[in-house]
Coordinates of C-alpha atoms and ligand atoms in Angstrom, one line a residue:
X553 CA 73.2 82.4 97.0
X554 CA 72.4 83.5 93.2
X555 CA 74.2 86.8 92.7
X556 CA 70.1 86.9 91.2
X557 CA 69.0 87.1 95.2
X558 CA 72.2 90.3 95.6
X559 CA 69.6 91.6 92.9
X560 CA 66.6 91.6 95.3
X561 CA 67.5 90.8 99.2
X562 CA 68.1 94.0 100.8
X563 CA 69.9 92.6 103.8
X564 CA 70.0 96.4 105.8
X565 CA 66.0 95.9 105.8
X566 CA 66.9 92.2 107.3
X567 CA 69.1 93.0 109.3
X568 CA 68.0 96.7 110.7
X569 CA 70.1 98.6 109.6
X570 CA 70.8 101.3 107.7
X571 CA 72.7 101.2 105.1
X572 CA 75.9 102.8 106.4
X573 CA 75.7 101.8 108.7
X574 CA 79.5 100.6 110.2
X575 CA 81.0 96.8 111.3
X576 CA 79.9 96.5 114.6
X577 CA 76.6 97.1 114.6
X578 CA 76.1 95.3 111.3
X579 CA 77.6 93.0 113.7
X580 CA 75.3 93.9 117.2
X581 CA 72.3 93.7 115.4
X582 CA 73.2 90.1 114.1
X583 CA 73.7 88.7 117.4
X584 CA 70.7 89.7 118.9
X585 CA 68.3 89.1 115.3
X586 CA 70.0 85.9 115.4
X587 CA 69.7 84.7 119.5
X588 CA 66.0 85.9 119.2
X589 CA 65.3 84.4 115.4
X590 CA 67.3 80.5 116.8
X591 CA 65.6 77.5 116.5
X592 CA 66.5 76.5 119.6
X593 CA 64.4 79.4 121.7
X594 CA 61.5 79.4 118.8
X595 CA 61.2 75.3 118.5
X596 CA 58.6 74.2 116.0
X597 CA 58.2 78.0 114.8
X598 CA 59.0 77.7 111.0
X599 CA 58.5 81.8 110.4
X600 CA 61.4 82.0 113.2
X601 CA 63.1 79.4 111.4
X602 CA 63.3 81.8 107.9
X603 CA 63.3 84.9 109.8
X604 CA 67.0 82.7 110.8
X605 CA 67.7 82.3 108.4
X606 CA 67.1 85.1 105.7
X607 CA 69.1 86.9 108.7
X608 CA 72.2 84.7 108.6
X609 CA 72.0 85.2 104.8
X610 CA 72.2 88.9 105.8
X611 CA 75.5 88.5 107.8
X612 CA 77.3 86.2 105.2
X613 CA 77.6 88.5 103.0
X614 CA 77.8 93.0 105.4
X615 CA 79.2 90.9 107.8
X616 CA 82.0 90.7 105.4
X617 CA 83.9 93.4 103.8
X618 CA 84.5 92.6 100.5
X619 CA 81.7 90.8 100.0
X620 CA 79.7 94.4 101.5
X621 CA 81.2 95.9 99.3
X622 CA 80.4 94.1 96.2
X623 CA 77.0 94.1 97.4
X624 CA 76.7 97.9 97.7
X625 CA 78.1 98.8 94.2
X626 CA 76.5 96.3 91.9
X627 CA 72.8 97.1 93.7
X628 CA 73.3 100.8 92.9
X629 CA 73.7 99.7 89.5
X630 CA 71.2 98.1 89.0
X631 CA 69.0 101.2 90.7
X632 CA 70.7 103.6 88.7
X633 CA 69.3 102.0 85.7
X634 CA 73.0 100.9 84.1
X635 CA 72.2 98.6 82.9
X636 CA 70.7 100.1 80.5
X637 CA 73.4 100.1 77.3
X638 CA 73.4 99.7 73.8
X639 CA 68.9 101.2 73.4
X640 CA 68.7 103.5 71.0
X641 CA 68.7 106.4 71.9
X642 CA 71.9 106.9 72.2
X643 CA 71.7 107.0 68.3
X644 CA 72.7 104.2 67.2
X645 CA 70.6 101.5 66.0
X646 CA 70.2 97.9 66.9
X647 CA 71.2 98.1 70.1
X648 CA 69.9 94.9 72.3
X649 CA 67.5 95.3 74.3
X650 CA 68.8 94.5 78.4
X651 CA 66.6 92.2 79.9
X652 CA 67.9 91.5 83.1
X653 CA 66.2 88.2 83.4
X654 CA 68.0 86.8 80.7
X655 CA 71.5 88.0 82.8
X656 CA 70.1 86.3 85.5
X657 CA 69.1 82.6 83.4
X658 CA 73.0 82.7 81.3
X659 CA 74.3 83.3 84.5
X660 CA 73.0 80.7 85.9
X661 CA 72.8 78.8 83.3
X662 CA 76.3 79.0 82.3
X663 CA 77.2 77.8 86.2
X664 CA 81.2 77.2 85.3
X665 CA 81.8 81.0 84.1
X666 CA 79.7 82.5 86.5
X667 CA 79.4 80.2 89.2
X668 CA 81.0 80.8 92.3
X669 CA 83.1 83.5 90.6
X670 CA 83.5 87.5 91.6
X671 CA 79.8 88.9 90.8
X672 CA 82.2 92.0 90.5
X673 CA 84.2 90.2 87.3
X674 CA 80.4 89.2 85.9
X675 CA 79.3 93.1 85.8
X676 CA 82.4 94.2 84.5
X677 CA 81.9 92.1 81.6
X678 CA 78.6 92.8 81.5
X679 CA 78.8 96.8 81.7
X680 CA 81.8 98.3 79.9
X681 CA 83.4 100.2 82.4
X682 CA 81.4 99.8 85.1
X683 CA 80.9 103.0 87.3
X684 CA 76.8 104.5 88.0
X685 CA 75.2 106.3 85.1
X686 CA 75.5 106.5 81.6
X687 CA 77.4 103.2 80.0
X688 CA 80.6 103.5 78.7
X689 CA 82.2 103.7 75.5
X690 CA 81.6 100.0 73.4
X691 CA 84.3 99.3 70.7
X692 CA 82.4 98.0 67.7
X693 CA 82.3 94.4 66.9
X694 CA 85.5 92.1 64.9
X695 CA 84.1 92.3 61.4
X696 CA 85.1 88.6 59.5
X697 CA 85.3 87.9 55.5
X698 CA 87.2 85.6 52.7
X699 CA 88.6 87.0 49.6
X700 CA 89.6 84.9 46.9
X701 CA 93.2 85.2 45.2
X702 CA 94.9 84.8 41.8
X703 CA 98.1 82.9 42.1
X704 CA 100.0 85.3 40.3
X705 CA 98.6 88.7 43.1
X706 CA 99.5 86.1 45.9
X707 CA 102.8 86.2 45.6
X708 CA 103.1 89.6 44.3
X709 CA 100.8 90.9 46.2
X710 CA 97.6 93.4 44.9
X711 CA 95.6 96.0 45.8
X712 CA 92.0 95.3 45.6
X713 CA 89.0 96.9 46.0
X714 CA 87.1 95.3 49.1
X715 CA 82.4 95.3 49.6
X716 CA 81.8 94.7 52.8
X717 CA 78.5 94.8 54.0
X718 CA 77.6 95.5 57.4
X719 CA 75.5 96.7 59.6
X720 CA 74.1 101.1 59.7
X721 CA 72.5 103.8 60.5
X722 CA 68.9 103.9 58.4
X723 CA 68.6 107.0 55.8
X724 CA 64.7 106.6 55.4
X725 CA 64.1 107.2 59.0
X726 CA 67.4 108.4 60.3
X727 CA 67.5 105.5 63.3
X728 CA 64.3 106.2 64.9
X729 CA 62.5 103.9 63.2
X730 CA 59.5 105.9 62.1
X731 CA 57.8 107.0 59.0
X732 CA 59.3 109.7 57.4
X733 CA 56.7 112.4 58.6
X734 CA 56.0 110.8 61.5
X735 CA 58.2 111.1 65.0
X736 CA 58.0 109.0 67.6
X737 CA 55.9 109.4 70.8
X738 CA 57.7 109.4 74.4
X739 CA 57.2 105.2 75.2
X740 CA 53.1 106.3 78.2
X741 CA 54.5 103.1 80.1
X742 CA 57.8 104.6 81.3
X743 CA 57.7 108.2 80.3
X744 CA 60.2 107.8 78.3
X745 CA 62.5 106.7 81.0
X746 CA 63.2 103.2 78.7
X747 CA 63.2 102.2 82.8
X748 CA 60.8 101.2 85.3
X749 CA 60.9 100.8 89.1
X750 CA 59.4 97.2 90.4
X751 CA 59.1 97.3 94.3
X752 CA 61.2 94.5 95.9
X753 CA 60.0 94.0 99.6
X754 CA 61.1 96.9 101.3
X755 CA 62.9 98.9 98.2
X756 CA 62.4 99.4 94.7
X757 CA 64.7 98.7 91.8
X758 CA 64.4 100.0 88.2
X759 CA 64.4 97.2 85.3
X760 CA 64.3 97.9 81.2
X761 CA 60.9 99.2 80.3
X762 CA 58.5 95.9 79.0
X763 CA 56.8 98.2 76.2
X764 CA 59.1 100.3 74.4
X765 CA 62.1 97.7 75.4
X766 CA 63.9 100.5 77.5
X767 CA 63.8 102.8 74.1
X768 CA 61.5 105.7 76.1
X769 CA 60.1 106.1 72.7
X770 CA 57.7 104.0 71.0
X771 CA 57.1 103.9 67.4
X772 CA 52.9 104.0 65.5
X773 CA 54.2 104.0 61.4
X774 CA 57.1 101.9 61.7
X775 CA 59.7 102.9 58.9
X776 CA 59.3 101.2 55.4
X777 CA 63.4 101.0 54.2
X778 CA 64.0 99.5 57.8
X779 CA 60.3 98.2 59.5
X780 CA 60.6 100.4 62.7
X781 CA 64.3 98.7 63.3
X782 CA 65.9 101.8 63.0
X783 CA 68.8 100.2 60.7
X784 CA 69.9 98.6 57.4
X785 CA 73.0 96.5 55.9
X786 CA 75.0 98.9 54.5
X787 CA 77.7 98.0 51.9
X788 CA 80.9 99.8 52.0
X789 CA 84.0 99.6 49.2
X790 CA 87.1 99.5 50.9
X791 CA 90.1 99.2 49.3
X792 CA 92.7 95.9 51.1
X793 CA 96.9 96.3 50.7
X794 CA 97.9 92.1 49.9
X795 CA 101.3 92.0 50.8
X796 CA 104.0 89.6 48.2
X797 CA 103.8 85.9 49.0
X798 CA 100.3 85.9 51.3
X799 CA 99.1 82.1 51.7
X800 CA 96.3 80.2 51.1
X801 CA 94.5 80.2 54.6
X802 CA 96.3 83.2 55.8
X803 CA 94.1 85.2 57.5
X804 CA 94.9 89.5 57.2
X805 CA 93.6 92.5 60.5
X806 CA 93.0 95.1 58.8
X807 CA 93.3 96.8 63.0
X808 CA 89.5 99.9 63.3
X809 CA 87.8 98.9 59.6
X810 CA 85.3 96.7 62.0
X811 CA 82.6 98.1 63.1
X812 CA 82.3 101.3 64.3
X813 CA 82.1 101.7 68.2
X814 CA 79.3 103.3 70.4
X815 CA 79.1 106.5 72.0
X816 CA 82.3 107.2 71.8
X817 CA 84.5 103.4 71.4
X818 CA 86.5 102.7 68.9
X819 CA 86.1 100.7 66.0
X820 CA 86.5 96.7 66.2
X821 CA 89.0 95.1 63.4
X822 CA 88.8 93.6 60.1
X823 CA 89.4 90.1 59.6
X824 CA 90.1 88.7 55.8
X825 CA 90.6 85.0 54.9
X826 CA 92.4 84.9 52.0
X827 CA 92.1 82.0 49.8
X828 CA 94.1 81.4 46.9
X829 CA 93.0 79.9 43.4
X830 CA 95.3 77.0 41.7
X831 CA 97.8 78.2 38.9
X832 CA 97.6 75.9 35.6
X833 CA 101.5 74.9 35.7
X834 CA 102.8 76.3 39.5
X835 CA 102.5 75.3 42.7
X836 CA 103.9 76.4 46.2
X837 CA 105.1 75.1 48.9
X838 CA 105.6 77.9 51.3
X839 CA 107.5 80.3 49.0
X840 CA 108.5 78.3 46.8
X841 CA 107.0 77.7 43.4
X842 CA 107.2 74.2 42.2
X843 CA 106.4 72.7 38.6
X844 CA 107.1 69.6 36.8
X845 CA 108.2 69.1 33.8
X846 CA 108.3 66.2 30.7
X847 CA 110.7 65.1 28.7
X848 CA 112.1 62.9 27.0
X849 CA 113.8 59.5 27.4
X850 CA 117.0 61.0 25.3
X851 CA 116.9 64.2 26.7
X852 CA 117.0 62.9 30.3
X853 CA 119.6 59.8 29.1
X854 CA 122.1 62.8 26.4
X855 CA 121.2 66.1 28.7
X856 CA 119.7 69.4 26.7
X857 CA 119.1 72.7 28.0
X858 CA 115.3 73.2 28.6
X859 CA 113.6 76.5 29.0
X860 CA 110.8 77.4 31.5
X861 CA 108.4 79.3 32.9
X862 CA 108.5 80.7 36.0
X863 CA 106.0 84.2 37.4
X864 CA 108.7 87.0 36.1
X865 CA 109.2 85.4 32.2
X866 CA 111.3 82.3 31.6
X867 CA 115.3 81.1 32.5
X868 CA 116.9 78.4 30.9
X869 CA 117.7 75.1 33.2
X870 CA 120.1 72.0 32.1
X871 CA 118.9 68.8 32.6
X872 CA 122.7 66.9 33.0
X873 CA 122.9 63.8 31.3
X874 CA 122.0 60.2 32.6
X875 CA 120.0 62.8 34.9
X876 CA 116.7 60.6 36.9
X877 CA 113.5 60.6 36.1
X878 CA 111.3 62.9 39.6
X879 CA 115.3 64.6 39.7
X880 CA 114.8 68.0 40.6
X881 CA 116.0 70.6 39.9
X882 CA 116.4 74.6 41.0
X883 CA 116.0 77.7 40.0
X884 CA 117.4 79.9 43.2
X885 CA 115.2 82.8 43.8
X886 CA 111.9 82.5 40.8
X887 CA 110.4 81.9 44.0
X888 CA 108.1 84.1 45.7
X889 CA 109.8 87.3 47.3
X890 CA 108.6 88.9 50.0
X891 CA 109.2 92.5 51.4
X892 CA 111.4 91.6 53.6
X893 CA 113.2 90.2 51.5
X894 CA 113.3 86.8 51.9
X895 CA 112.7 84.9 49.1
X896 CA 111.6 81.2 47.9
X897 CA 113.6 79.2 44.9
X898 CA 111.8 77.8 41.9
X899 CA 111.4 73.5 42.0
X900 CA 111.4 72.2 38.6
X901 CA 110.8 68.4 38.1
X902 CA 111.7 66.8 35.3
X903 CA 109.2 63.7 34.3
X904 CA 110.7 60.8 32.0
X905 CA 107.7 60.3 29.4
X906 CA 107.2 57.3 27.9
X907 CA 105.1 57.3 24.3
X908 CA 102.7 55.4 24.0
X909 CA 103.0 54.8 20.0
X910 CA 106.5 55.8 18.0
X911 CA 107.6 55.3 14.3
X912 CA 109.2 52.1 12.7
X913 CA 112.2 53.8 11.8
X914 CA 112.8 55.0 16.1
X915 CA 111.1 50.9 16.5
X916 CA 114.6 49.9 15.4
X917 CA 116.8 52.5 16.9
X918 CA 115.5 51.6 19.9
X919 CA 115.5 47.8 19.4
X920 CA 119.7 48.5 18.1
X921 CA 119.9 50.9 21.9
X922 CA 118.4 47.5 23.9
X923 CA 120.6 45.2 22.4
X924 CA 124.0 48.3 23.0
X925 CA 123.1 48.9 27.0
X926 CA 123.0 46.6 29.7
X927 CA 119.7 44.8 31.4
X928 CA 118.5 46.6 34.9
X929 CA 120.5 46.2 38.1
X930 CA 117.9 43.8 39.4
X931 CA 120.0 41.0 41.3
X932 CA 118.8 42.6 44.2
X933 CA 115.0 40.9 43.8
X934 CA 115.4 37.7 43.1
X935 CA 115.8 36.2 46.0
X936 CA 112.4 37.7 46.6
X937 CA 111.0 36.4 43.2
X938 CA 112.5 32.9 43.1
X939 CA 111.2 32.9 47.1
X940 CA 107.5 31.9 45.4
X941 CA 109.4 29.7 42.9
Ligands
ZN896 ZN1 58.8 102.1 77.7
ZN897 ZN1 64.3 103.3 59.2

């Protein structure tokens, strides 16, 4: 049994009972009709068989209190026209015309999502607020955007104006979609109701008017600005505060800064994806900044004091005599400081550079140095070198 069956089939009519019939009356009616139309009593009678099926189907729903309640609820929603949500009549442009057949096509295609699920779940997700009458408030949509920050700004925090393009009401026609000087005309098909009644068997239910897509009015001369849609894309500017220490790939949520809600619903959220532009000299690992500093062989051997930059001015780092290439020195508290007081360090990697060309004097000095220096310890490699002769 599909959800659409529930909309289209009048189970009360199938059992010949009033909608308010008590449970035992429904049971009695079912027993009588089932007996009369039972295939055993009507061999070869296709119409009786059809009738027997319809009666059984109706009783499967109306004979079960919970199912009967859901069935009643759903049909009162449909006959009240509660599905006419998001139409332009509410003054909000860009509403998506709601099509019953789309809903059920989608629900059935979705299979696992709605198939076999509780029918009232489906409807509570379709009609926000549920119940009969007018559609309830609708929360505005979330907006996602991306911002590229300079390295320093990400470390120290920054406030930036952000331009957002989002749908809004057309200023030329104030959302009705009609050319200025003209007005939308009442839809001749639904007479402004936005919905039409369709007869299906013993009862009728309403569906969105196909002529006006449920809006209730038609526009003869379209607004040149929005081409009759009533909505345009607008740009608004928002000052966004990026906290100190914001990192590349981080997502910042600004509650209520998304699209406005409809009919008193709350606004959506704004999500800002942060990209941090790389710095020319500093790198970053979490809250630590990284920096590579080239030093000469002599500086590594003899030791030296290095002036290195940080994001807040230079500091002096002591390189002790005999420092190997690749050693990392730590400048405490010179990394990223967050508002909660957590602070990273600056990690300085020493890189001993080898000159490609040197003067004759330097060469002579180096040859003297080599004579005075024991060879590097490579004994642990000798066995492996000899293995290949
Ligand atoms: Zn209409
Ligand atoms: Zn317009």
